[in-house]
Short mmCIF file of C-alpha atoms and ligand atoms in Angstrom, two decimals:
data_model
loop_
_atom_site.label_atom_id
_atom_site.label_comp_id
_atom_site.label_asym_id
_atom_site.label_seq_id
_atom_site.Cartn_x
_atom_site.Cartn_y
_atom_site.Cartn_z
CA MET A 1 -17.51 -2.63 -12.14
CA PRO A 2 -15.31 0.10 -11.04
CA ASP A 3 -15.88 3.04 -13.78
CA ASN A 4 -12.36 5.23 -13.84
CA ASP A 5 -14.24 8.13 -16.05
CA GLN A 6 -12.01 10.29 -13.94
CA PHE A 7 -8.91 9.36 -16.06
CA GLU A 8 -8.66 11.00 -19.25
CA PHE A 9 -7.42 8.49 -21.37
CA ASN A 10 -7.48 10.99 -24.27
CA PRO A 11 -5.73 9.80 -27.55
CA SER A 12 -4.38 12.90 -28.30
CA MET A 13 -3.00 13.71 -24.93
CA LEU A 14 -1.89 10.03 -25.11
CA VAL A 15 -0.06 10.75 -28.20
CA ASN A 16 1.84 13.74 -27.31
CA ASP A 17 2.98 12.63 -23.56
CA PRO A 18 1.01 9.22 -22.32
CA TYR A 19 3.48 9.00 -19.53
CA PRO A 20 1.81 11.38 -17.05
CA ILE A 21 -1.38 9.93 -17.50
CA TYR A 22 0.18 6.20 -16.97
CA ARG A 23 1.53 7.48 -13.61
CA ALA A 24 -2.00 8.60 -12.30
CA LEU A 25 -3.81 5.38 -13.00
CA ARG A 26 -0.60 3.41 -11.34
CA GLU A 27 -0.73 5.41 -8.48
CA ALA A 28 -4.58 5.69 -7.95
CA SER A 29 -6.22 3.04 -9.79
CA PRO A 30 -3.50 0.71 -11.24
CA VAL A 31 -6.28 -1.49 -12.61
CA ALA A 32 -8.88 0.70 -13.99
CA TYR A 33 -11.80 -0.24 -16.14
CA ILE A 34 -11.78 2.34 -18.63
CA ASP A 35 -14.88 2.86 -20.38
CA SER A 36 -13.94 4.39 -23.58
CA LEU A 37 -12.18 1.32 -24.27
CA LYS A 38 -14.43 -1.50 -23.30
CA SER A 39 -11.38 -2.57 -21.24
CA TYR A 40 -9.41 -3.03 -17.78
CA VAL A 41 -6.16 -1.35 -18.26
CA VAL A 42 -3.28 -2.54 -16.06
CA THR A 43 -0.27 -0.34 -15.46
CA ARG A 44 1.75 -1.74 -12.66
CA TYR A 45 5.11 -3.38 -13.60
CA GLU A 46 4.38 -6.22 -11.74
CA ASP A 47 0.80 -6.62 -12.33
CA CYS A 48 1.41 -6.72 -16.17
CA THR A 49 4.13 -9.60 -15.97
CA LYS A 50 1.95 -11.78 -13.66
CA ILE A 51 -1.27 -11.54 -16.57
CA LEU A 52 1.15 -11.78 -19.93
CA LYS A 53 2.68 -14.87 -18.06
CA ASP A 54 -0.47 -16.26 -16.98
CA ILE A 55 -2.20 -18.54 -20.11
CA ASN A 56 -5.53 -18.00 -18.30
CA PHE A 57 -5.24 -14.67 -20.06
CA GLY A 58 -5.64 -15.42 -23.34
CA LYS A 59 -5.92 -14.01 -26.80
CA GLN A 60 -9.78 -15.21 -27.34
CA ARG A 61 -12.39 -13.16 -28.35
CA ILE A 62 -9.80 -9.87 -28.09
CA THR A 63 -10.00 -9.14 -32.11
CA LEU A 64 -14.20 -9.18 -31.95
CA ASN A 65 -13.92 -5.07 -32.42
CA THR A 66 -12.77 -5.96 -35.58
CA HIS A 67 -14.61 -9.44 -36.62
CA ASP A 68 -17.98 -7.55 -37.63
CA LEU A 69 -16.40 -5.00 -39.86
CA GLU A 70 -14.44 -7.78 -41.50
CA LYS A 71 -17.91 -9.50 -42.26
CA GLN A 72 -18.81 -5.99 -43.53
CA PHE A 73 -15.85 -6.20 -45.90
CA LEU A 74 -15.79 -9.59 -47.07
CA ALA A 75 -19.47 -9.27 -48.01
CA VAL A 76 -19.11 -6.64 -50.25
CA ASN A 77 -15.20 -7.40 -51.62
CA GLY A 78 -14.83 -11.49 -50.81
CA ASP A 79 -14.48 -12.23 -54.33
CA LYS A 80 -11.57 -9.67 -54.69
CA TYR A 81 -9.35 -11.33 -51.69
CA PRO A 82 -7.98 -14.73 -50.62
CA GLN A 83 -9.58 -16.53 -48.27
CA THR A 84 -7.91 -15.92 -44.68
CA GLU A 85 -8.64 -15.42 -41.22
CA GLU A 86 -7.46 -12.24 -39.19
CA LYS A 87 -5.48 -14.96 -37.00
CA SER A 88 -2.15 -15.48 -36.82
CA ILE A 89 0.36 -16.55 -33.57
CA LEU A 90 -0.03 -12.80 -32.13
CA THR A 91 -3.93 -13.65 -31.97
CA LEU A 92 -3.85 -17.25 -31.10
CA ASP A 93 -3.61 -19.55 -27.50
CA PRO A 94 -2.43 -22.58 -27.38
CA PRO A 95 -2.20 -25.22 -28.78
CA ASP A 96 -2.56 -23.62 -32.75
CA HIS A 97 -0.09 -20.94 -31.28
CA THR A 98 2.57 -23.54 -30.07
CA ARG A 99 2.43 -25.53 -33.02
CA LEU A 100 2.41 -22.28 -35.50
CA ARG A 101 5.22 -20.60 -33.23
CA SER A 102 7.45 -23.93 -33.62
CA LEU A 103 7.51 -23.38 -37.41
CA VAL A 104 8.97 -19.59 -37.36
CA SER A 105 11.28 -19.93 -34.36
CA ARG A 106 14.23 -21.82 -36.42
CA ALA A 107 14.52 -18.43 -38.50
CA PHE A 108 15.48 -16.28 -35.17
CA THR A 109 18.18 -18.55 -33.53
CA PRO A 110 21.14 -16.54 -32.71
CA ARG A 111 23.09 -17.94 -35.49
CA VAL A 112 20.76 -16.79 -38.27
CA ILE A 113 20.42 -13.12 -36.62
CA GLU A 114 24.42 -12.86 -36.95
CA SER A 115 24.42 -14.12 -40.05
CA LEU A 116 22.36 -11.12 -41.46
CA LYS A 117 24.47 -8.80 -39.46
CA PRO A 118 26.66 -8.30 -42.44
CA PHE A 119 24.08 -7.33 -44.37
CA VAL A 120 22.54 -5.04 -41.97
CA ARG A 121 25.63 -3.43 -41.99
CA THR A 122 26.12 -3.16 -45.77
CA ILE A 123 22.73 -1.59 -46.23
CA THR A 124 23.01 1.07 -42.92
CA SER A 125 26.20 2.36 -44.17
CA SER A 126 25.26 2.81 -48.07
CA ILE A 127 21.84 4.37 -46.80
CA ILE A 128 24.02 6.30 -44.53
CA GLU A 129 26.75 7.76 -47.37
CA MET A 130 23.31 8.45 -49.37
CA ASN A 131 22.40 11.00 -47.06
CA ALA A 132 25.47 13.02 -46.29
CA VAL A 133 23.42 16.11 -46.74
CA ARG A 134 22.54 19.38 -44.71
CA GLN A 135 19.90 17.83 -43.27
CA PHE A 136 17.68 15.54 -43.58
CA ASP A 137 14.99 13.06 -41.67
CA VAL A 138 16.15 10.09 -40.03
CA ILE A 139 13.09 8.20 -40.15
CA SER A 140 12.28 8.17 -43.60
CA SER A 141 15.56 7.86 -44.44
CA ILE A 142 17.16 5.14 -41.94
CA ALA A 143 14.71 4.24 -39.22
CA ALA A 144 12.40 3.27 -42.05
CA PRO A 145 13.88 1.68 -44.96
CA VAL A 146 16.43 -0.78 -42.77
CA PRO A 147 13.95 -2.96 -41.17
CA ALA A 148 11.85 -2.81 -44.20
CA TYR A 149 15.23 -4.09 -46.34
CA VAL A 150 15.98 -6.89 -43.91
CA ILE A 151 12.71 -7.70 -43.50
CA ALA A 152 12.19 -8.23 -47.25
CA LYS A 153 15.48 -10.20 -47.54
CA MET A 154 14.19 -12.98 -45.14
CA MET A 155 10.51 -13.42 -46.30
CA GLY A 156 11.81 -13.06 -50.22
CA VAL A 157 10.10 -10.19 -51.47
CA PRO A 158 11.83 -8.79 -54.49
CA ASP A 159 13.46 -5.33 -53.85
CA SER A 160 10.89 -3.55 -56.61
CA ASP A 161 7.68 -4.58 -54.04
CA ARG A 162 9.32 -3.18 -50.97
CA ASP A 163 8.03 0.22 -50.79
CA ASN A 164 4.48 -0.66 -51.60
CA PHE A 165 4.69 -2.29 -47.89
CA LYS A 166 5.17 0.69 -46.54
CA LYS A 167 1.59 2.25 -46.87
CA MET A 168 -0.44 -1.35 -46.40
CA SER A 169 1.54 -2.10 -43.40
CA ASP A 170 1.15 1.02 -41.73
CA ASP A 171 -2.63 1.13 -42.35
CA VAL A 172 -2.41 -2.74 -41.24
CA ILE A 173 -1.45 -1.62 -37.42
CA LEU A 174 -4.06 1.25 -37.22
CA SER A 175 -6.46 -1.62 -35.64
CA LEU A 176 -4.18 -2.31 -33.17
CA ASP A 177 -5.16 0.87 -31.47
CA PRO A 178 -7.81 0.34 -29.46
CA SER A 179 -9.16 4.16 -29.85
CA LYS A 180 -9.55 3.83 -33.04
CA GLY A 181 -12.96 4.23 -34.87
CA LYS A 182 -14.82 2.36 -37.76
CA GLU A 183 -13.33 4.55 -40.76
CA ASP A 184 -9.55 3.13 -39.43
CA LEU A 185 -10.37 0.15 -38.48
CA MET A 186 -11.95 -0.68 -42.41
CA LYS A 187 -8.94 0.87 -43.68
CA SER A 188 -6.43 -1.49 -41.38
CA ILE A 189 -8.71 -4.51 -42.55
CA LYS A 190 -8.72 -3.79 -46.27
CA ALA A 191 -4.90 -3.33 -45.81
CA TYR A 192 -4.39 -6.82 -44.27
CA TYR A 193 -6.60 -8.78 -47.44
CA GLU A 194 -4.79 -6.75 -49.67
CA LEU A 195 -1.09 -8.02 -47.90
CA ALA A 196 -2.50 -11.23 -48.71
CA SER A 197 -3.41 -10.78 -52.40
CA TYR A 198 0.46 -9.52 -52.42
CA PHE A 199 1.18 -12.73 -50.33
CA ASN A 200 -1.10 -14.99 -52.21
CA ARG A 201 0.95 -14.55 -55.35
CA LEU A 202 4.28 -14.44 -54.03
CA ILE A 203 3.51 -17.82 -52.57
CA GLU A 204 2.32 -19.38 -55.90
CA LEU A 205 5.47 -17.89 -57.52
CA LYS A 206 7.89 -19.43 -55.06
CA ALA A 207 5.75 -22.63 -54.92
CA LYS A 208 7.17 -22.82 -58.51
CA GLU A 209 10.59 -21.56 -57.71
CA PRO A 210 11.77 -21.69 -54.34
CA GLY A 211 14.35 -19.24 -52.52
CA ASP A 212 16.67 -19.52 -49.66
CA ASP A 213 14.17 -17.26 -47.82
CA LEU A 214 11.49 -17.57 -45.15
CA THR A 215 8.19 -17.91 -47.30
CA SER A 216 9.73 -20.85 -49.29
CA SER A 217 10.45 -23.01 -46.29
CA LEU A 218 6.70 -22.13 -44.88
CA ILE A 219 5.43 -23.47 -47.99
CA LYS A 220 7.79 -26.95 -47.84
CA ILE A 221 6.20 -27.02 -44.40
CA ARG A 222 2.51 -26.10 -45.52
CA ASP A 223 2.78 -28.93 -48.47
CA THR A 224 4.51 -31.48 -46.30
CA GLY A 225 3.30 -32.98 -43.52
CA GLY A 226 -0.10 -31.17 -43.13
CA LYS A 227 1.34 -28.52 -39.87
CA LEU A 228 0.39 -25.74 -41.67
CA SER A 229 -2.81 -24.50 -43.96
CA HIS A 230 -2.49 -21.90 -46.86
CA SER A 231 -4.53 -19.56 -44.63
CA GLU A 232 -2.07 -19.91 -41.60
CA LEU A 233 0.81 -19.81 -44.07
CA LEU A 234 -0.74 -16.34 -45.48
CA SER A 235 -1.39 -14.26 -41.95
CA MET A 236 1.81 -15.51 -40.63
CA CYS A 237 3.89 -13.81 -44.03
CA ILE A 238 1.39 -11.21 -43.23
CA LEU A 239 2.01 -10.85 -39.43
CA LEU A 240 6.09 -11.56 -39.86
CA LEU A 241 6.14 -8.51 -42.16
CA VAL A 242 4.12 -6.08 -40.30
CA ALA A 243 5.88 -7.08 -37.22
CA GLY A 244 9.23 -6.48 -38.41
CA HIS A 245 8.70 -3.16 -40.47
CA GLU A 246 6.99 -0.25 -37.53
CA THR A 247 8.07 -1.68 -34.67
CA THR A 248 11.97 -1.51 -35.40
CA THR A 249 11.65 1.78 -37.07
CA ASN A 250 10.58 2.94 -33.98
CA LEU A 251 13.36 2.11 -31.66
CA ILE A 252 15.78 3.69 -33.78
CA GLY A 253 13.65 6.49 -34.24
CA ASN A 254 12.76 7.44 -30.79
CA GLY A 255 16.06 5.77 -29.90
CA PHE A 256 18.02 8.64 -31.43
CA TYR A 257 15.67 11.17 -30.28
CA ALA A 258 16.27 10.22 -26.69
CA LEU A 259 19.80 10.61 -27.68
CA LEU A 260 19.70 13.86 -29.12
CA ARG A 261 17.35 15.13 -26.46
CA HIS A 262 19.64 13.93 -23.85
CA ARG A 263 23.68 14.76 -24.79
CA GLU A 264 25.51 13.15 -22.34
CA GLN A 265 24.16 10.00 -22.70
CA MET A 266 24.83 10.12 -25.92
CA ASP A 267 27.95 10.94 -24.97
CA ILE A 268 28.29 8.28 -23.19
CA LEU A 269 27.54 5.97 -26.14
CA LYS A 270 29.70 7.69 -28.51
CA ASN A 271 32.85 7.30 -26.20
CA ASP A 272 32.21 3.29 -25.77
CA SER A 273 30.65 1.39 -27.89
CA SER A 274 30.44 -1.43 -25.38
CA ALA A 275 27.66 0.18 -23.59
CA LEU A 276 25.48 0.42 -26.79
CA LYS A 277 23.77 -3.31 -25.94
CA ASN A 278 22.62 -2.05 -22.55
CA GLY A 279 22.00 1.86 -23.99
CA ILE A 280 19.46 0.07 -26.61
CA GLU A 281 17.62 -1.42 -23.58
CA GLU A 282 17.21 1.65 -21.99
CA MET A 283 16.15 3.26 -25.34
CA LEU A 284 13.04 0.15 -25.35
CA ARG A 285 12.47 0.78 -22.27
CA TYR A 286 12.32 4.64 -21.89
CA GLU A 287 10.30 5.11 -25.12
CA SER A 288 8.87 1.51 -25.66
CA PRO A 289 7.79 1.32 -29.77
CA VAL A 290 4.64 -0.68 -28.38
CA GLN A 291 2.57 0.53 -25.66
CA MET A 292 0.27 -1.95 -25.11
CA THR A 293 -0.96 -4.96 -25.88
CA SER A 294 -4.09 -7.08 -24.57
CA ARG A 295 -5.15 -9.93 -22.91
CA SER A 296 -8.68 -11.77 -22.02
CA ALA A 297 -9.99 -13.23 -18.74
CA SER A 298 -10.49 -17.03 -19.54
CA GLU A 299 -12.02 -17.03 -16.06
CA ASN A 300 -13.00 -14.31 -13.56
CA VAL A 301 -9.93 -13.44 -11.87
CA PHE A 302 -8.92 -11.15 -9.46
CA VAL A 303 -5.62 -8.14 -10.54
CA GLY A 304 -4.67 -6.82 -7.21
CA ASP A 305 -8.06 -6.17 -5.47
CA ILE A 306 -10.51 -5.94 -8.37
CA GLU A 307 -12.20 -9.13 -9.66
CA ILE A 308 -12.33 -8.87 -13.74
CA ASN A 309 -15.13 -11.41 -15.16
CA LYS A 310 -14.76 -14.10 -17.46
CA GLY A 311 -14.10 -12.64 -21.22
CA ARG A 312 -13.43 -9.03 -20.26
CA ARG A 313 -10.61 -7.23 -22.23
CA ILE A 314 -7.30 -6.72 -20.49
CA ILE A 315 -4.69 -3.85 -21.70
CA THR A 316 -1.47 -4.35 -20.54
CA LEU A 317 0.25 -0.89 -20.39
CA LEU A 318 4.00 -2.05 -21.42
CA GLY A 319 4.76 1.44 -21.68
CA SER A 320 3.27 2.20 -18.39
CA ALA A 321 5.02 -0.88 -16.69
CA ASN A 322 8.75 0.59 -17.75
CA ARG A 323 8.11 3.76 -16.15
CA ASP A 324 6.81 1.94 -12.61
CA PRO A 325 9.37 3.17 -9.79
CA ALA A 326 8.59 -0.07 -8.26
CA ALA A 327 10.47 -1.76 -11.02
CA ASN A 328 13.44 0.91 -12.02
CA ASP A 329 14.25 3.43 -10.12
CA ASP A 330 13.96 7.33 -11.19
CA PRO A 331 11.97 5.81 -14.31
CA ASP A 332 11.46 9.17 -16.03
CA SER A 333 14.97 9.68 -16.53
CA PHE A 334 17.26 8.21 -19.71
CA ASN A 335 20.05 6.78 -18.18
CA VAL A 336 21.88 4.49 -21.04
CA GLU A 337 24.18 3.10 -17.67
CA ARG A 338 20.99 1.86 -15.78
CA LYS A 339 22.00 -0.89 -14.19
CA ASN A 340 19.08 -4.34 -14.30
CA ILE A 341 16.95 -2.99 -16.50
CA LYS A 342 13.42 -4.14 -16.27
CA HIS A 343 11.33 -3.70 -19.33
CA LEU A 344 8.08 -5.50 -20.83
CA SER A 345 8.48 -4.01 -24.56
CA PHE A 346 9.01 -6.90 -26.05
CA SER A 347 6.25 -8.22 -24.03
CA GLU A 348 6.48 -11.95 -21.50
CA GLY A 349 5.48 -15.09 -21.73
CA ILE A 350 4.44 -17.43 -24.41
CA HIS A 351 4.09 -14.11 -26.65
CA PHE A 352 7.64 -12.83 -25.92
CA CYS A 353 8.43 -11.24 -29.45
CA LEU A 354 9.93 -13.46 -31.68
CA GLY A 355 11.85 -11.22 -33.50
CA ALA A 356 13.45 -9.26 -30.67
CA PRO A 357 16.71 -10.73 -31.27
CA LEU A 358 16.43 -9.62 -34.97
CA ALA A 359 15.44 -5.74 -33.69
CA ARG A 360 18.40 -5.47 -31.28
CA MET A 361 20.75 -6.92 -33.74
CA GLU A 362 19.46 -4.31 -36.38
CA ALA A 363 19.75 -1.44 -33.75
CA GLU A 364 23.22 -2.20 -32.48
CA VAL A 365 24.31 -1.76 -36.09
CA VAL A 366 22.07 1.43 -36.82
CA PHE A 367 23.73 3.32 -33.66
CA ASP A 368 26.79 1.95 -34.04
CA LEU A 369 27.37 3.54 -37.47
CA LEU A 370 24.90 6.59 -36.68
CA LEU A 371 27.07 7.57 -33.91
CA LEU A 372 30.09 7.44 -36.14
CA LYS A 373 28.70 9.38 -38.82
CA TYR A 374 26.91 12.00 -36.86
CA PRO A 375 28.62 12.32 -33.89
CA ASP A 376 27.39 15.95 -33.72
CA ALA A 377 23.99 15.58 -35.44
CA LYS A 378 21.59 18.42 -33.83
CA ILE A 379 17.57 18.16 -34.05
CA ALA A 380 16.37 20.60 -36.83
CA ALA A 381 12.77 20.66 -36.04
CA GLU A 382 10.31 19.76 -33.35
CA PRO A 383 9.07 16.42 -34.58
CA LYS A 384 5.80 15.16 -33.72
CA TRP A 385 4.20 12.14 -32.42
CA LYS A 386 2.48 9.50 -34.68
CA GLU A 387 -1.52 9.32 -33.78
CA ASN A 388 -1.39 6.26 -32.61
CA ILE A 389 -1.40 4.88 -28.92
CA THR A 390 0.08 1.55 -29.30
CA MET A 391 2.56 1.93 -31.49
CA ARG A 392 4.69 4.79 -30.29
CA GLY A 393 7.20 6.67 -33.12
CA LEU A 394 8.04 9.65 -34.81
CA GLU A 395 6.60 10.95 -38.32
CA SER A 396 9.82 12.35 -39.18
CA LEU A 397 13.19 13.29 -37.07
CA VAL A 398 15.18 16.06 -39.12
CA ILE A 399 18.77 16.58 -38.03
CA LYS A 400 21.68 18.57 -39.07
CA PRO A 401 24.44 16.39 -38.67
C1 HEM B 501 11.77 -2.83 -31.33
C2 HEM B 501 11.04 -3.54 -32.71
C3 HEM B 501 9.95 -4.75 -32.02
C4 HEM B 501 9.14 -4.74 -30.50
C5 HEM B 501 9.34 -3.69 -29.55
C6 HEM B 501 8.08 -5.89 -30.71
C7 HEM B 501 7.20 -6.20 -29.50
C8 HEM B 501 6.54 -6.95 -29.92
C9 HEM B 501 5.31 -7.36 -28.54
C10 HEM B 501 5.17 -6.17 -27.34
C11 HEM B 501 4.79 -8.64 -28.65
C12 HEM B 501 3.73 -9.28 -28.16
C13 HEM B 501 2.77 -8.37 -28.02
C14 HEM B 501 1.94 -9.75 -27.33
O1 HEM B 501 2.19 -10.08 -25.83
O2 HEM B 501 0.54 -9.50 -27.50
C15 HEM B 501 5.62 -8.95 -29.89
C16 HEM B 501 5.20 -10.10 -30.69
C17 HEM B 501 6.06 -10.46 -31.75
N1 HEM B 501 6.97 -10.19 -33.00
FE1 HEM B 501 7.85 -8.23 -32.15
N2 HEM B 501 8.62 -6.33 -31.80
C18 HEM B 501 9.74 -5.90 -32.56
C19 HEM B 501 10.35 -6.28 -33.47
C20 HEM B 501 9.76 -7.65 -34.56
C21 HEM B 501 10.48 -8.20 -35.66
C22 HEM B 501 11.76 -7.62 -35.95
C23 HEM B 501 9.96 -9.32 -35.72
C24 HEM B 501 10.06 -10.10 -36.85
C25 HEM B 501 10.25 -9.77 -38.06
C26 HEM B 501 8.96 -9.35 -34.52
C27 HEM B 501 8.12 -10.59 -34.49
C28 HEM B 501 6.72 -10.89 -33.64
C29 HEM B 501 6.02 -11.74 -33.82
C30 HEM B 501 5.97 -13.05 -34.70
C31 HEM B 501 5.24 -11.73 -32.80
C32 HEM B 501 4.31 -12.47 -32.07
C33 HEM B 501 5.36 -13.69 -31.11
C34 HEM B 501 3.84 -14.65 -30.45
O3 HEM B 501 2.70 -14.61 -30.52
O4 HEM B 501 4.46 -15.61 -30.13
N3 HEM B 501 8.72 -8.43 -33.78
N4 HEM B 501 6.61 -7.83 -30.74
#
């Protein structure tokens, strides 16, 4: 197995600016074994796309790094929490993946997403009005609350519970970062089970008094036809809540930061709202909110010249694939008018992001209003990136309107 210790896959360097490291890997060792991650890291657009589309690269065994810790956690705390497995469509292979995904895909059709648009517009406008002040943080005031309101509405979560989710949701995603140690993984497992407890109570309430929401529809499916177990229902609710939060926050935050640093690009979008759809694809490409995802080889297989043994973990670096010059010309420049944008920010294949249409719609509404309300916004303080090499987003983005 070729060892690529010469590539420093150093978490703090990756957090600040991952792109020079990605470029070095892409050019010198596009399928590299990184010992500290116990994984192969794949950096070119074409290789990543092939792997993500190939069902021989599955999700089996990937969660093993948290498996033992979860057992330890449950040995001590098991009686406090509902029984569930940390397995959702995101971590399952067919046929379970196919069965479960088909149960929720109806909630993300273009018609459903379009019907949510007026709600997104109303809450975004009222949040923006509340922030008509001298200086404020775009992340905590707009980029975080808008997706949280939307997913809470879809899931039928009462407004009063919304803020509790932020911390739990932030902690759950720590386990998506392969460089995190035991302490963070334990935090993630605990937050996962706390969310499971919360949803267990919500499901009990909604089973008695169903609402017009996704949780109530899924309870109905659990209770008729045997297609969904209670534990699968819990995992699904947690996945939707977590997946709908931080990712979209990061799209809005990273996108606005890119615009503020490239004024001429901001001017293009300010002067022509029909350019926004393409601009959002460029924001997704340029600073992918999710930088990587994993698969494992179900057979011994070659990727390029490198043979990967059955069961080995493979990390596809989406953020690197998006900056591969073989996919996009001049990939390190931010160009909202870029033609034929190629990006893997929503992944590819059977796990392609279910919430992509929702995230795109939310971003369109938010940027439309942000650019109208703050056409001359300026960065007031140099922002810091969050300490997570998988979820790329800013801790805060303070602007002067
Ligand atoms: C900009 C925002 C978003 C980004 C960048 C994003 C990114 C991703 C990525 C990369 C995956 C696939 C991971 C893999 O292949 O292993 C994924 C899956 C998923 N996303 Fe998103 N996501 C976003 C927003 C959302 C929203 C708003 C929701 C819904 C509430 C959502 C729900 C899901 C679900 C349910 C899956 C699992 C699909 C499956 O495994 O079949 N996402 N997302």
